[in-house]
JSON list of C-alpha atoms in Angstrom, two decimals:
[
{"chain": "A", "resi": 254, "resn": "UNK", "atom": "CA", "xyz": [-23.84, -12.83, -8.92]},
{"chain": "A", "resi": 255, "resn": "UNK", "atom": "CA", "xyz": [-25.17, -10.02, -7.03]},
{"chain": "A", "resi": 256, "resn": "UNK", "atom": "CA", "xyz": [-29.09, -11.30, -5.88]},
{"chain": "A", "resi": 257, "resn": "UNK", "atom": "CA", "xyz": [-30.00, -7.51, -6.72]},
{"chain": "A", "resi": 258, "resn": "UNK", "atom": "CA", "xyz": [-28.65, -7.74, -10.42]},
{"chain": "A", "resi": 259, "resn": "UNK", "atom": "CA", "xyz": [-30.62, -10.77, -11.32]},
{"chain": "A", "resi": 260, "resn": "UNK", "atom": "CA", "xyz": [-34.19, -9.72, -9.65]},
{"chain": "A", "resi": 261, "resn": "UNK", "atom": "CA", "xyz": [-33.75, -6.33, -11.85]},
{"chain": "A", "resi": 262, "resn": "UNK", "atom": "CA", "xyz": [-32.81, -8.47, -14.90]},
{"chain": "A", "resi": 263, "resn": "UNK", "atom": "CA", "xyz": [-35.92, -10.93, -14.09]},
{"chain": "A", "resi": 264, "resn": "UNK", "atom": "CA", "xyz": [-38.13, -7.64, -13.78]},
{"chain": "A", "resi": 265, "resn": "UNK", "atom": "CA", "xyz": [-36.71, -5.82, -16.69]},
{"chain": "A", "resi": 266, "resn": "UNK", "atom": "CA", "xyz": [-37.92, -8.86, -18.79]},
{"chain": "A", "resi": 267, "resn": "UNK", "atom": "CA", "xyz": [-40.82, -9.30, -17.85]},
{"chain": "A", "resi": 268, "resn": "UNK", "atom": "CA", "xyz": [-42.42, -5.71, -18.41]},
{"chain": "A", "resi": 269, "resn": "UNK", "atom": "CA", "xyz": [-40.87, -4.22, -14.75]},
{"chain": "A", "resi": 270, "resn": "UNK", "atom": "CA", "xyz": [-42.58, -2.83, -11.92]},
{"chain": "A", "resi": 271, "resn": "UNK", "atom": "CA", "xyz": [-46.38, -1.69, -12.77]},
{"chain": "A", "resi": 272, "resn": "UNK", "atom": "CA", "xyz": [-46.03, 1.71, -10.64]},
{"chain": "A", "resi": 273, "resn": "UNK", "atom": "CA", "xyz": [-43.79, 4.46, -10.04]},
{"chain": "A", "resi": 274, "resn": "UNK", "atom": "CA", "xyz": [-43.74, 3.23, -6.41]},
{"chain": "A", "resi": 275, "resn": "UNK", "atom": "CA", "xyz": [-42.29, 0.11, -7.18]},
{"chain": "A", "resi": 276, "resn": "UNK", "atom": "CA", "xyz": [-39.34, 1.24, -9.70]},
{"chain": "A", "resi": 277, "resn": "UNK", "atom": "CA", "xyz": [-38.95, 3.48, -6.49]},
{"chain": "A", "resi": 278, "resn": "UNK", "atom": "CA", "xyz": [-38.99, 0.63, -4.07]},
{"chain": "A", "resi": 279, "resn": "UNK", "atom": "CA", "xyz": [-36.17, -1.19, -6.37]},
{"chain": "A", "resi": 280, "resn": "UNK", "atom": "CA", "xyz": [-34.03, 1.75, -6.61]},
{"chain": "A", "resi": 281, "resn": "UNK", "atom": "CA", "xyz": [-34.45, 2.09, -2.70]},
{"chain": "A", "resi": 282, "resn": "UNK", "atom": "CA", "xyz": [-32.98, -1.70, -2.34]},
{"chain": "A", "resi": 283, "resn": "UNK", "atom": "CA", "xyz": [-30.49, -1.42, -5.16]},
{"chain": "A", "resi": 284, "resn": "UNK", "atom": "CA", "xyz": [-28.70, 1.63, -3.25]},
{"chain": "A", "resi": 285, "resn": "UNK", "atom": "CA", "xyz": [-29.39, -0.27, -0.20]},
{"chain": "A", "resi": 286, "resn": "UNK", "atom": "CA", "xyz": [-27.37, -3.41, -1.83]},
{"chain": "A", "resi": 287, "resn": "UNK", "atom": "CA", "xyz": [-24.59, -1.44, -2.81]},
{"chain": "A", "resi": 288, "resn": "UNK", "atom": "CA", "xyz": [-25.56, -1.05, -6.26]},
{"chain": "A", "resi": 289, "resn": "UNK", "atom": "CA", "xyz": [-25.88, 2.93, -6.22]},
{"chain": "A", "resi": 290, "resn": "UNK", "atom": "CA", "xyz": [-24.74, 3.12, -10.13]},
{"chain": "A", "resi": 291, "resn": "UNK", "atom": "CA", "xyz": [-27.72, 0.43, -10.78]},
{"chain": "A", "resi": 292, "resn": "UNK", "atom": "CA", "xyz": [-30.39, 1.77, -8.96]},
{"chain": "A", "resi": 293, "resn": "UNK", "atom": "CA", "xyz": [-29.98, 4.68, -11.39]},
{"chain": "A", "resi": 294, "resn": "UNK", "atom": "CA", "xyz": [-32.74, 3.39, -13.77]},
{"chain": "A", "resi": 295, "resn": "UNK", "atom": "CA", "xyz": [-35.52, 2.27, -11.32]},
{"chain": "A", "resi": 296, "resn": "UNK", "atom": "CA", "xyz": [-35.60, 6.11, -9.61]},
{"chain": "A", "resi": 297, "resn": "UNK", "atom": "CA", "xyz": [-35.17, 7.33, -13.25]},
{"chain": "A", "resi": 298, "resn": "UNK", "atom": "CA", "xyz": [-38.31, 5.35, -14.15]},
{"chain": "A", "resi": 299, "resn": "UNK", "atom": "CA", "xyz": [-40.17, 6.33, -10.66]},
{"chain": "A", "resi": 300, "resn": "UNK", "atom": "CA", "xyz": [-39.28, 10.05, -11.45]},
{"chain": "A", "resi": 301, "resn": "UNK", "atom": "CA", "xyz": [-41.14, 9.51, -14.97]},
{"chain": "A", "resi": 302, "resn": "UNK", "atom": "CA", "xyz": [-44.14, 7.41, -14.18]},
{"chain": "A", "resi": 303, "resn": "UNK", "atom": "CA", "xyz": [-44.83, 9.93, -11.11]},
{"chain": "A", "resi": 304, "resn": "UNK", "atom": "CA", "xyz": [-42.81, 12.89, -11.27]},
{"chain": "A", "resi": 305, "resn": "UNK", "atom": "CA", "xyz": [-44.12, 14.48, -8.05]},
{"chain": "A", "resi": 306, "resn": "UNK", "atom": "CA", "xyz": [-42.09, 12.20, -6.00]},
{"chain": "A", "resi": 307, "resn": "UNK", "atom": "CA", "xyz": [-39.44, 14.14, -4.75]},
{"chain": "A", "resi": 308, "resn": "UNK", "atom": "CA", "xyz": [-37.43, 11.80, -2.97]},
{"chain": "A", "resi": 309, "resn": "UNK", "atom": "CA", "xyz": [-37.13, 9.76, -6.60]},
{"chain": "A", "resi": 310, "resn": "UNK", "atom": "CA", "xyz": [-35.52, 12.70, -7.86]},
{"chain": "A", "resi": 311, "resn": "UNK", "atom": "CA", "xyz": [-33.44, 13.48, -5.12]},
{"chain": "A", "resi": 312, "resn": "UNK", "atom": "CA", "xyz": [-32.24, 9.63, -4.79]},
{"chain": "A", "resi": 313, "resn": "UNK", "atom": "CA", "xyz": [-31.95, 9.51, -8.77]},
{"chain": "A", "resi": 314, "resn": "UNK", "atom": "CA", "xyz": [-29.73, 12.89, -8.24]},
{"chain": "A", "resi": 315, "resn": "UNK", "atom": "CA", "xyz": [-27.07, 11.41, -6.00]},
{"chain": "A", "resi": 316, "resn": "UNK", "atom": "CA", "xyz": [-26.92, 8.12, -8.13]},
{"chain": "A", "resi": 317, "resn": "UNK", "atom": "CA", "xyz": [-26.24, 10.72, -11.23]},
{"chain": "A", "resi": 318, "resn": "UNK", "atom": "CA", "xyz": [-23.84, 12.33, -9.35]},
{"chain": "A", "resi": 319, "resn": "UNK", "atom": "CA", "xyz": [-21.74, 8.97, -8.41]},
{"chain": "A", "resi": 320, "resn": "UNK", "atom": "CA", "xyz": [-22.05, 8.24, -11.98]},
{"chain": "A", "resi": 321, "resn": "UNK", "atom": "CA", "xyz": [-20.49, 11.48, -12.92]},
{"chain": "A", "resi": 322, "resn": "UNK", "atom": "CA", "xyz": [-23.33, 13.46, -14.89]},
{"chain": "A", "resi": 323, "resn": "UNK", "atom": "CA", "xyz": [-23.67, 16.60, -12.84]},
{"chain": "A", "resi": 324, "resn": "UNK", "atom": "CA", "xyz": [-25.48, 18.83, -14.69]},
{"chain": "A", "resi": 325, "resn": "UNK", "atom": "CA", "xyz": [-28.61, 15.89, -14.98]},
{"chain": "A", "resi": 326, "resn": "UNK", "atom": "CA", "xyz": [-27.87, 15.33, -11.44]},
{"chain": "A", "resi": 327, "resn": "UNK", "atom": "CA", "xyz": [-28.46, 19.47, -11.01]},
{"chain": "A", "resi": 328, "resn": "UNK", "atom": "CA", "xyz": [-31.56, 19.14, -12.77]},
{"chain": "A", "resi": 329, "resn": "UNK", "atom": "CA", "xyz": [-33.02, 16.63, -10.50]},
{"chain": "A", "resi": 330, "resn": "UNK", "atom": "CA", "xyz": [-31.83, 17.99, -7.06]},
{"chain": "A", "resi": 331, "resn": "UNK", "atom": "CA", "xyz": [-33.84, 21.22, -8.49]},
{"chain": "A", "resi": 332, "resn": "UNK", "atom": "CA", "xyz": [-36.72, 19.45, -8.92]},
{"chain": "A", "resi": 333, "resn": "UNK", "atom": "CA", "xyz": [-36.46, 17.78, -5.83]},
{"chain": "A", "resi": 334, "resn": "UNK", "atom": "CA", "xyz": [-36.14, 21.44, -4.43]},
{"chain": "A", "resi": 335, "resn": "UNK", "atom": "CA", "xyz": [-39.34, 22.79, -6.13]},
{"chain": "A", "resi": 336, "resn": "UNK", "atom": "CA", "xyz": [-41.29, 19.78, -5.37]},
{"chain": "A", "resi": 337, "resn": "UNK", "atom": "CA", "xyz": [-40.47, 20.46, -1.54]},
{"chain": "A", "resi": 338, "resn": "UNK", "atom": "CA", "xyz": [-41.28, 24.11, -2.09]},
{"chain": "A", "resi": 339, "resn": "UNK", "atom": "CA", "xyz": [-37.44, 25.40, -1.38]},
{"chain": "A", "resi": 340, "resn": "UNK", "atom": "CA", "xyz": [-37.47, 27.82, -4.38]},
{"chain": "A", "resi": 341, "resn": "UNK", "atom": "CA", "xyz": [-34.31, 29.15, -4.09]},
{"chain": "A", "resi": 342, "resn": "UNK", "atom": "CA", "xyz": [-32.19, 25.93, -3.67]},
{"chain": "A", "resi": 343, "resn": "UNK", "atom": "CA", "xyz": [-34.23, 24.81, -6.79]},
{"chain": "A", "resi": 344, "resn": "UNK", "atom": "CA", "xyz": [-33.15, 28.25, -8.58]},
{"chain": "A", "resi": 345, "resn": "UNK", "atom": "CA", "xyz": [-29.55, 27.31, -7.99]},
{"chain": "A", "resi": 346, "resn": "UNK", "atom": "CA", "xyz": [-29.72, 23.90, -9.18]},
{"chain": "A", "resi": 347, "resn": "UNK", "atom": "CA", "xyz": [-31.36, 24.94, -12.05]},
{"chain": "A", "resi": 348, "resn": "UNK", "atom": "CA", "xyz": [-29.19, 27.36, -12.95]},
{"chain": "A", "resi": 349, "resn": "UNK", "atom": "CA", "xyz": [-26.18, 25.38, -12.51]},
{"chain": "A", "resi": 350, "resn": "UNK", "atom": "CA", "xyz": [-27.85, 22.56, -14.21]},
{"chain": "A", "resi": 351, "resn": "UNK", "atom": "CA", "xyz": [-27.97, 24.69, -17.38]},
{"chain": "A", "resi": 352, "resn": "UNK", "atom": "CA", "xyz": [-24.68, 26.23, -17.13]},
{"chain": "A", "resi": 353, "resn": "UNK", "atom": "CA", "xyz": [-23.09, 22.26, -17.12]},
{"chain": "A", "resi": 354, "resn": "UNK", "atom": "CA", "xyz": [-25.38, 21.06, -19.60]},
{"chain": "A", "resi": 355, "resn": "UNK", "atom": "CA", "xyz": [-24.70, 24.03, -21.94]},
{"chain": "A", "resi": 356, "resn": "UNK", "atom": "CA", "xyz": [-27.11, 24.30, -25.34]},
{"chain": "A", "resi": 357, "resn": "UNK", "atom": "CA", "xyz": [-27.67, 20.57, -25.12]},
{"chain": "A", "resi": 358, "resn": "UNK", "atom": "CA", "xyz": [-31.45, 20.74, -26.89]},
{"chain": "A", "resi": 359, "resn": "UNK", "atom": "CA", "xyz": [-33.05, 17.99, -24.98]},
{"chain": "A", "resi": 360, "resn": "UNK", "atom": "CA", "xyz": [-32.14, 20.26, -21.50]},
{"chain": "A", "resi": 361, "resn": "UNK", "atom": "CA", "xyz": [-32.45, 23.54, -23.19]},
{"chain": "A", "resi": 362, "resn": "UNK", "atom": "CA", "xyz": [-36.19, 23.76, -23.19]},
{"chain": "A", "resi": 363, "resn": "UNK", "atom": "CA", "xyz": [-36.92, 21.67, -19.63]},
{"chain": "A", "resi": 364, "resn": "UNK", "atom": "CA", "xyz": [-34.31, 24.01, -17.63]},
{"chain": "A", "resi": 365, "resn": "UNK", "atom": "CA", "xyz": [-35.62, 27.20, -19.38]},
{"chain": "A", "resi": 366, "resn": "UNK", "atom": "CA", "xyz": [-39.04, 26.24, -18.81]},
{"chain": "A", "resi": 367, "resn": "UNK", "atom": "CA", "xyz": [-37.81, 25.16, -15.26]},
{"chain": "A", "resi": 368, "resn": "UNK", "atom": "CA", "xyz": [-35.87, 28.55, -14.51]},
{"chain": "A", "resi": 369, "resn": "UNK", "atom": "CA", "xyz": [-38.92, 30.57, -16.26]},
{"chain": "A", "resi": 370, "resn": "UNK", "atom": "CA", "xyz": [-41.41, 29.15, -14.21]},
{"chain": "A", "resi": 371, "resn": "UNK", "atom": "CA", "xyz": [-39.40, 29.96, -10.79]},
{"chain": "A", "resi": 372, "resn": "UNK", "atom": "CA", "xyz": [-38.31, 33.48, -11.46]}
]
């Protein structure tokens, strides 16, 4: 069994890491161990707990591209760019995400708000 998978299962069962930084580090461990698909959840949790960490959004986006979730990946690429102050790239990414995700109500509100904020 992959030691990373075993560790993540133990951490999940005990409530996971206490902070966004802990989840981010779990994602980094998974990515470096070659388990990029399994690193998505820790990166996602880090981005949820502390949405101001651009690298969490960026690494989550890379994992989502590998998983084929391109619309959601573009949202997180955009969020990462926005947090770094690259507003043109953020705007392009949010527009691409809006096209890819269509009218999915879970994303429409978030993307419309992000686009309004940048325009």
